Amino acid sequence: MIAYLMGTVAGTDQASAIIDVNGIGYSVFMSNRALSRLPRTGEQVRVFTHLQVREDDMSLYGFLTLEEKDLFTKLIGVTGVGPKVALAALATFEPNELVEAIIAEDVKAVSRIPGVGKKSASRIVLELKGSLDSGFGQSAAPTRENANMKLAAETLMAMGFSPTEAEVALRDAPADATEAALVKYALKQIGS
């Protein structure tokens, strides 16, 4: 699986971006919100990815944060929700806004997603409300320590650990440590 791409933005269109990684251009489907937040063409970017393999197609979906990626994978796990609807959800809501609507069982808000009617919105709420918590995608005021902790967690998740595993591994880590020291600490915790 491709966890993320680190390269330069080679171009965008209405539904995707082309990320140049060492001379290879990857076409990555992204939400309109994420596309609008990409750096300009020629600038560096890191895009977290989800590779979907079907019998006749391989598609790469991209996200600027791990929260977006995590919510996308939860959404496509809902019966009847495909990648296009999941991207539309991320274009309509910030991840924490959609999570709050699902937790509050606000079917009306969820049905604002293009392509989602009341029945589909009810299914999304029913299938996801127990697997999400109100802290999803939220963080404290950004400090250097919090930024290092977040980067370390993102690195661990890019290595294949779940958000919960990363959180547990970093729980008692020194708050003033660098990102590299935090990752090393977490891997040591996971290994023991």
Coordinates of N, CA and C in Angstrom, one line a residue:
M1 N 0.8 -1.2 0.0 CA 0.0 0.0 0.0 C 0.9 1.2 0.0
I2 N 0.5 2.3 -0.7 CA 1.2 3.5 -0.7 C 0.6 4.4 0.4
A3 N 1.4 4.7 1.5 CA 0.9 5.4 2.6 C 0.8 6.9 2.3
Y4 N 1.8 7.4 1.6 CA 1.8 8.9 1.2 C 2.8 9.1 0.1
L5 N 2.6 10.2 -0.6 CA 3.5 10.7 -1.6 C 4.1 12.0 -1.2
M6 N 5.4 12.1 -1.4 CA 6.1 13.3 -1.1 C 6.8 13.8 -2.4
G7 N 6.4 14.9 -2.9 CA 6.9 15.3 -4.2 C 6.4 16.7 -4.5
T8 N 6.4 17.1 -5.8 CA 6.0 18.4 -6.2 C 4.6 18.3 -6.9
V9 N 3.8 19.4 -6.8 CA 2.6 19.5 -7.5 C 2.9 19.8 -8.9
A10 N 2.5 18.8 -9.8 CA 2.7 19.0 -11.3 C 1.5 19.7 -12.0
G11 N 0.4 19.6 -11.3 CA -0.8 20.2 -11.9 C -2.1 19.6 -11.2
T12 N -3.2 20.3 -11.5 CA -4.5 19.9 -10.9 C -5.6 20.0 -12.0
D13 N -6.7 19.3 -11.8 CA -7.9 19.6 -12.5 C -9.0 19.6 -11.5
Q14 N -10.3 19.4 -12.0 CA -11.4 19.6 -11.0 C -11.5 18.4 -10.0
A15 N -10.9 17.3 -10.3 CA -11.1 16.1 -9.4 C -9.8 15.5 -8.9
S16 N -8.7 15.9 -9.5 CA -7.4 15.3 -9.1 C -6.2 16.2 -9.2
A17 N -5.1 15.7 -8.6 CA -3.8 16.4 -8.7 C -2.8 15.4 -9.2
I18 N -1.8 15.9 -9.9 CA -0.7 15.1 -10.3 C 0.5 15.5 -9.5
I19 N 1.0 14.5 -8.7 CA 2.1 14.7 -7.8 C 3.3 14.0 -8.5
D20 N 4.3 14.8 -8.7 CA 5.6 14.3 -9.3 C 6.5 13.8 -8.2
V21 N 6.8 12.5 -8.2 CA 7.7 12.0 -7.2 C 8.9 11.4 -8.0
N22 N 10.0 12.1 -7.9 CA 11.2 11.6 -8.6 C 11.0 11.3 -10.1
G23 N 10.2 12.1 -10.8 CA 10.0 11.9 -12.2 C 8.8 11.1 -12.6
I24 N 8.1 10.5 -11.6 CA 6.9 9.7 -11.9 C 5.7 10.6 -11.4
G25 N 4.7 10.8 -12.3 CA 3.6 11.5 -12.0 C 2.4 10.6 -11.6
Y26 N 2.0 10.8 -10.3 CA 0.9 10.0 -9.8 C -0.4 10.9 -9.8
S27 N -1.4 10.3 -10.4 CA -2.7 11.0 -10.5 C -3.5 10.6 -9.2
V28 N -3.8 11.6 -8.4 CA -4.4 11.4 -7.1 C -5.8 12.1 -7.1
F29 N -6.9 11.3 -6.9 CA -8.2 12.0 -6.7 C -8.3 12.6 -5.3
M30 N -8.8 13.8 -5.3 CA -8.9 14.6 -4.0 C -10.2 15.3 -4.0
S31 N -10.6 15.7 -2.8 CA -11.8 16.5 -2.6 C -11.5 17.9 -3.1
N32 N -12.5 18.7 -3.5 CA -12.3 20.0 -4.0 C -11.7 20.9 -2.9
R33 N -12.1 20.7 -1.6 CA -11.5 21.4 -0.5 C -10.0 21.2 -0.4
A34 N -9.6 19.9 -0.5 CA -8.1 19.6 -0.5 C -7.4 20.1 -1.7
L35 N -8.0 20.0 -2.9 CA -7.3 20.6 -4.1 C -7.1 22.1 -3.9
S36 N -8.1 22.8 -3.3 CA -7.9 24.2 -3.2 C -6.8 24.6 -2.1
R37 N -6.5 23.7 -1.3 CA -5.5 23.9 -0.3 C -4.1 23.4 -0.6
L38 N -3.9 22.8 -1.8 CA -2.6 22.4 -2.3 C -1.7 23.6 -2.5
P39 N -0.4 23.4 -2.4 CA 0.5 24.4 -2.8 C 0.4 24.7 -4.3
R40 N 1.1 25.7 -4.7 CA 1.1 26.0 -6.2 C 1.9 25.0 -6.9
T41 N 1.6 24.9 -8.2 CA 2.4 24.0 -9.1 C 3.9 24.3 -9.0
G42 N 4.6 23.2 -8.8 CA 6.1 23.3 -8.6 C 6.5 23.3 -7.2
E43 N 5.6 23.4 -6.3 CA 6.0 23.4 -4.8 C 5.8 22.0 -4.2
Q44 N 6.6 21.8 -3.2 CA 6.6 20.5 -2.4 C 5.3 20.3 -1.7
V45 N 4.9 19.0 -1.6 CA 3.7 18.6 -0.9 C 3.8 17.2 -0.4
R46 N 3.1 16.9 0.7 CA 3.0 15.5 1.2 C 1.5 15.2 1.2
V47 N 1.1 14.2 0.5 CA -0.3 13.8 0.4 C -0.4 12.3 0.9
F48 N -1.2 12.2 1.9 CA -1.5 10.8 2.4 C -2.5 10.2 1.5
T49 N -2.3 8.9 1.2 CA -3.0 8.2 0.2 C -3.8 7.0 0.6
H50 N -4.8 6.6 -0.2 CA -5.5 5.4 0.0 C -5.6 4.8 -1.4
L51 N -5.1 3.6 -1.6 CA -5.1 2.9 -2.9 C -6.3 2.0 -3.0
Q52 N -7.2 2.2 -3.9 CA -8.3 1.3 -4.1 C -8.1 0.4 -5.3
V53 N -8.1 -0.9 -5.2 CA -7.8 -1.8 -6.3 C -9.1 -2.6 -6.6
R54 N -9.5 -2.5 -7.8 CA -10.6 -3.2 -8.3 C -10.2 -4.1 -9.4
E55 N -11.1 -5.0 -9.9 CA -10.7 -5.9 -11.0 C -10.2 -5.2 -12.2
D56 N -10.9 -4.0 -12.5 CA -10.6 -3.3 -13.8 C -9.9 -1.9 -13.5
D57 N -9.6 -1.6 -12.3 CA -9.1 -0.2 -12.0 C -8.3 -0.2 -10.7
M58 N -7.3 0.7 -10.8 CA -6.6 1.1 -9.5 C -6.6 2.6 -9.4
S59 N -7.2 3.0 -8.3 CA -7.3 4.5 -8.1 C -6.6 4.9 -6.8
L60 N -6.0 6.0 -6.8 CA -5.3 6.6 -5.7 C -6.0 7.8 -5.2
Y61 N -6.4 7.8 -3.9 CA -7.1 8.9 -3.3 C -6.2 9.6 -2.4
G62 N -6.2 11.0 -2.4 CA -5.2 11.7 -1.6 C -5.9 12.7 -0.6
F63 N -5.1 12.9 0.5 CA -5.6 13.7 1.6 C -4.5 14.5 2.2
L64 N -4.7 15.7 2.7 CA -3.7 16.6 3.2 C -3.5 16.3 4.7
T65 N -4.4 15.6 5.4 CA -4.2 15.2 6.8 C -4.6 13.8 7.0
L66 N -4.1 13.2 8.0 CA -4.5 11.8 8.4 C -5.9 11.7 8.8
E67 N -6.4 12.8 9.4 CA -7.9 12.8 9.8 C -8.8 12.6 8.6
E68 N -8.5 13.3 7.5 CA -9.3 13.2 6.3 C -9.2 11.8 5.8
K69 N -8.0 11.2 5.8 CA -7.8 9.8 5.3 C -8.6 8.8 6.1
D70 N -8.5 9.0 7.4 CA -9.2 8.1 8.4 C -10.7 8.2 8.2
L71 N -11.2 9.4 8.1 CA -12.6 9.5 7.9 C -13.1 9.0 6.5
F72 N -12.3 9.2 5.5 CA -12.6 8.6 4.1 C -12.7 7.1 4.2
T73 N -11.7 6.4 4.9 CA -11.8 5.0 5.0 C -13.0 4.5 5.8
K74 N -13.3 5.3 6.8 CA -14.6 4.9 7.5 C -15.8 5.0 6.7
L75 N -15.8 6.1 5.9 CA -17.0 6.4 5.0 C -17.2 5.3 4.0
I76 N -16.1 4.9 3.3 CA -16.2 3.9 2.2 C -16.5 2.6 2.8
G77 N -16.4 2.4 4.1 CA -16.8 1.1 4.7 C -18.3 1.0 5.0
V78 N -19.0 2.2 4.8 CA -20.4 2.2 5.0 C -21.1 1.6 3.8
T79 N -22.1 0.7 3.9 CA -22.8 0.1 2.8 C -23.4 1.2 1.9
G80 N -23.0 1.1 0.6 CA -23.6 2.0 -0.4 C -22.8 3.3 -0.5
V81 N -21.7 3.5 0.2 CA -20.9 4.7 0.1 C -19.6 4.4 -0.6
G82 N -19.4 5.0 -1.8 CA -18.2 4.8 -2.5 C -17.3 6.0 -2.4
P83 N -16.1 5.9 -3.0 CA -15.1 6.9 -2.9 C -15.6 8.3 -3.4
K84 N -16.4 8.4 -4.4 CA -16.9 9.7 -4.9 C -17.8 10.4 -3.8
V85 N -18.6 9.6 -3.2 CA -19.5 10.2 -2.1 C -18.6 10.6 -0.9
A86 N -17.6 9.7 -0.6 CA -16.7 10.0 0.5 C -15.9 11.3 0.3
L87 N -15.4 11.5 -1.0 CA -14.7 12.7 -1.3 C -15.7 13.9 -1.3
A88 N -16.9 13.7 -1.7 CA -17.9 14.8 -1.6 C -18.2 15.2 -0.2
A89 N -18.2 14.2 0.7 CA -18.4 14.5 2.1 C -17.2 15.4 2.7
L90 N -16.0 15.0 2.2 CA -14.8 15.8 2.7 C -14.8 17.2 2.0
A91 N -15.4 17.3 0.9 CA -15.5 18.7 0.2 C -16.6 19.5 0.9
T92 N -17.6 18.9 1.5 CA -18.7 19.6 2.1 C -18.4 20.0 3.6
F93 N -17.7 19.1 4.3 CA -17.5 19.3 5.7 C -16.0 19.2 6.0
E94 N -15.5 19.9 7.0 CA -14.2 19.6 7.7 C -14.4 18.3 8.4
P95 N -13.4 17.5 8.6 CA -13.6 16.2 9.2 C -14.3 16.3 10.6
N96 N -13.8 17.2 11.4 CA -14.4 17.3 12.8 C -15.9 17.7 12.7
E97 N -16.3 18.5 11.7 CA -17.7 18.9 11.6 C -18.6 17.7 11.2
L98 N -18.1 16.9 10.3 CA -18.9 15.7 9.9 C -19.0 14.7 11.0
V99 N -17.9 14.6 11.8 CA -17.9 13.6 12.9 C -18.9 14.1 13.9
E100 N -18.9 15.4 14.2 CA -19.9 16.0 15.2 C -21.3 15.8 14.7
A101 N -21.6 15.9 13.4 CA -22.9 15.7 12.9 C -23.3 14.3 13.0
I102 N -22.4 13.3 12.8 CA -22.7 11.9 12.9 C -22.9 11.5 14.3
I103 N -22.1 12.0 15.3 CA -22.3 11.7 16.7 C -23.6 12.3 17.2
A104 N -24.0 13.5 16.7 CA -25.2 14.1 17.1 C -26.4 13.5 16.4
E105 N -26.2 12.5 15.5 CA -27.2 11.9 14.7 C -28.0 12.9 13.9
D106 N -27.3 13.9 13.4 CA -27.9 15.0 12.6 C -28.0 14.5 11.1
V107 N -29.1 13.8 10.8 CA -29.3 13.2 9.5 C -29.4 14.3 8.5
K108 N -30.1 15.4 8.9 CA -30.3 16.5 8.0 C -29.0 17.1 7.5
A109 N -28.1 17.3 8.4 CA -26.7 17.9 8.1 C -26.0 16.9 7.2
V110 N -26.0 15.6 7.5 CA -25.2 14.6 6.7 C -25.8 14.5 5.3
S111 N -27.1 14.7 5.2 CA -27.8 14.6 3.8 C -27.4 15.9 3.0
R112 N -26.7 16.8 3.5 CA -26.2 18.0 2.7 C -25.1 17.5 1.7
I113 N -24.5 16.4 2.0 CA -23.4 15.8 1.1 C -24.0 15.5 -0.3
P114 N -23.5 16.1 -1.4 CA -24.0 15.7 -2.7 C -24.0 14.2 -2.9
G115 N -25.2 13.8 -3.4 CA -25.3 12.3 -3.7 C -25.8 11.5 -2.5
V116 N -26.1 12.2 -1.4 CA -26.5 11.5 -0.2 C -27.9 12.0 0.1
G117 N -28.9 11.1 0.1 CA -30.3 11.4 0.5 C -30.5 11.1 1.9
K118 N -31.7 11.2 2.4 CA -32.0 11.0 3.8 C -31.7 9.5 4.2
K119 N -32.1 8.6 3.3 CA -31.8 7.2 3.6 C -30.4 6.9 3.8
S120 N -29.6 7.3 2.8 CA -28.1 7.1 2.9 C -27.5 7.8 4.1
A121 N -28.0 9.0 4.4 CA -27.5 9.8 5.6 C -27.8 9.0 6.8
S122 N -29.0 8.5 6.9 CA -29.3 7.7 8.1 C -28.4 6.4 8.3
R123 N -28.1 5.8 7.1 CA -27.2 4.7 7.2 C -25.8 5.1 7.6
I124 N -25.3 6.2 7.1 CA -24.0 6.7 7.5 C -23.9 6.9 9.0
V125 N -25.0 7.6 9.6 CA -25.1 7.9 11.0 C -25.1 6.6 11.8
L126 N -26.0 5.7 11.4 CA -26.2 4.4 12.1 C -24.9 3.6 12.1
E127 N -24.2 3.5 11.0 CA -23.0 2.6 10.9 C -21.7 3.2 11.5
L128 N -21.7 4.6 11.6 CA -20.4 5.2 12.1 C -20.5 5.8 13.4
K129 N -21.7 6.1 14.0 CA -21.8 6.8 15.2 C -21.0 6.2 16.4
G130 N -21.0 4.9 16.4 CA -20.3 4.2 17.5 C -18.8 4.1 17.3
S131 N -18.3 4.3 16.1 CA -16.9 4.2 15.8 C -16.1 5.5 15.8
L132 N -16.8 6.6 16.1 CA -16.2 7.9 16.1 C -16.3 8.5 17.5
D133 N -15.4 9.4 17.8 CA -15.5 10.1 19.1 C -15.4 11.6 18.8
S134 N -15.9 12.4 19.8 CA -16.0 13.8 19.6 C -14.6 14.5 19.5
G135 N -13.5 13.9 19.9 CA -12.2 14.4 19.8 C -11.5 14.3 18.4
F136 N -12.2 13.6 17.5 CA -11.7 13.3 16.2 C -11.3 14.6 15.5
G137 N -10.0 14.6 15.1 CA -9.5 15.7 14.3 C -9.3 17.0 15.0
Q138 N -9.5 17.0 16.3 CA -9.3 18.3 17.1 C -8.0 18.2 17.8
S139 N -7.4 19.3 18.0 CA -6.1 19.3 18.8 C -6.1 20.6 19.6
A140 N -5.2 20.6 20.6 CA -5.1 21.8 21.4 C -4.5 22.9 20.6
A141 N -4.3 24.1 21.2 CA -3.7 25.2 20.6 C -2.3 24.7 20.1
P142 N -2.0 25.1 18.9 CA -0.7 24.5 18.3 C 0.5 25.1 19.0
T143 N 1.3 24.3 19.7 CA 2.6 24.7 20.2 C 3.6 23.8 19.5
R144 N 4.9 24.1 19.7 CA 5.9 23.4 19.0 C 5.9 21.9 19.5
E145 N 5.6 21.7 20.8 CA 5.5 20.4 21.4 C 4.4 19.6 20.8
N146 N 3.2 20.3 20.7 CA 2.0 19.6 20.1 C 2.3 19.3 18.6
A147 N 2.9 20.2 17.9 CA 3.2 20.0 16.5 C 4.1 18.7 16.4
N148 N 5.2 18.6 17.2 CA 6.1 17.5 17.1 C 5.3 16.2 17.5
M149 N 4.4 16.2 18.5 CA 3.7 15.1 18.8 C 2.7 14.7 17.7
K150 N 2.1 15.6 17.0 CA 1.2 15.4 15.9 C 2.0 14.8 14.7
L151 N 3.2 15.4 14.4 CA 4.0 14.9 13.3 C 4.5 13.4 13.6
A152 N 4.8 13.2 14.9 CA 5.3 11.8 15.3 C 4.1 10.8 15.1
A153 N 2.9 11.2 15.5 CA 1.7 10.4 15.3 C 1.5 10.1 13.9
E154 N 1.5 11.1 13.0 CA 1.3 11.0 11.6 C 2.4 10.1 11.0
T155 N 3.6 10.2 11.4 CA 4.7 9.3 10.9 C 4.4 7.9 11.3
L156 N 3.9 7.6 12.5 CA 3.6 6.3 13.0 C 2.4 5.7 12.1
M157 N 1.4 6.5 11.9 CA 0.3 6.1 11.1 C 0.7 5.8 9.6
A158 N 1.6 6.6 9.1 CA 2.1 6.4 7.8 C 2.9 5.1 7.7
M159 N 3.4 4.6 8.8 CA 4.1 3.4 8.9 C 3.2 2.2 9.0
G160 N 1.9 2.5 9.2 CA 0.9 1.4 9.2 C 0.3 1.2 10.6
F161 N 0.6 1.9 11.6 CA 0.0 1.8 12.9 C -1.3 2.6 12.9
S162 N -2.3 2.1 13.6 CA -3.6 2.8 13.7 C -3.5 4.0 14.6
P163 N -4.4 5.0 14.4 CA -4.4 6.2 15.3 C -4.4 5.8 16.8
T164 N -5.1 4.8 17.2 CA -5.1 4.4 18.6 C -3.8 3.9 19.0
E165 N -3.1 3.0 18.2 CA -1.8 2.5 18.5 C -0.8 3.6 18.7
A166 N -0.9 4.6 17.8 CA 0.1 5.7 17.8 C -0.2 6.5 19.1
E167 N -1.4 6.8 19.4 CA -1.8 7.5 20.6 C -1.3 6.8 21.9
V168 N -1.5 5.5 22.0 CA -1.0 4.8 23.1 C 0.5 4.8 23.2
A169 N 1.2 4.6 22.1 CA 2.6 4.5 22.1 C 3.2 5.9 22.5
L170 N 2.5 7.0 22.3 CA 3.1 8.3 22.6 C 2.6 8.9 23.9
R171 N 1.7 8.1 24.6 CA 1.0 8.6 25.8 C 1.9 9.3 26.8
D172 N 3.0 8.6 27.2 CA 3.9 9.1 28.3 C 5.2 9.7 27.7
A173 N 5.2 10.0 26.5 CA 6.4 10.6 25.9 C 6.8 11.9 26.4
P174 N 8.0 12.3 26.4 CA 8.4 13.6 26.9 C 7.9 14.7 26.0
A175 N 7.2 15.7 26.5 CA 6.4 16.7 25.7 C 7.4 17.6 24.9
D176 N 8.6 17.7 25.4 CA 9.5 18.7 24.7 C 10.5 18.0 23.7
A177 N 10.2 16.7 23.4 CA 11.1 15.9 22.5 C 10.9 16.3 21.0
T178 N 11.9 16.1 20.2 CA 11.7 16.3 18.8 C 10.9 15.2 18.2
E179 N 10.4 15.5 16.9 CA 9.6 14.5 16.2 C 10.4 13.1 16.1
A180 N 11.6 13.2 15.7 CA 12.4 11.9 15.6 C 12.5 11.2 16.9
A181 N 12.8 11.9 18.0 CA 12.9 11.3 19.3 C 11.6 10.7 19.7
L182 N 10.5 11.4 19.4 CA 9.1 10.8 19.7 C 8.8 9.6 19.0
V183 N 9.2 9.5 17.7 CA 9.0 8.3 16.9 C 9.8 7.2 17.5
K184 N 11.0 7.4 17.8 CA 11.9 6.4 18.4 C 11.3 5.9 19.7
Y185 N 10.9 6.8 20.5 CA 10.3 6.5 21.8 C 9.0 5.6 21.6
A186 N 8.2 6.0 20.6 CA 6.9 5.2 20.4 C 7.3 3.8 19.8
L187 N 8.2 3.7 18.9 CA 8.6 2.4 18.4 C 9.1 1.5 19.5
K188 N 9.9 2.1 20.4 CA 10.4 1.3 21.5 C 9.2 0.8 22.4
Q189 N 8.2 1.7 22.7 CA 7.1 1.3 23.4 C 6.3 0.2 22.8
I190 N 6.1 0.3 21.5 CA 5.4 -0.7 20.7 C 6.1 -2.0 20.7
G191 N 7.4 -2.0 20.7 CA 8.3 -3.2 20.7 C 8.3 -3.9 22.0
S192 N 8.1 -3.2 23.1 CA 8.2 -3.8 24.4 C 6.9 -4.5 24.9

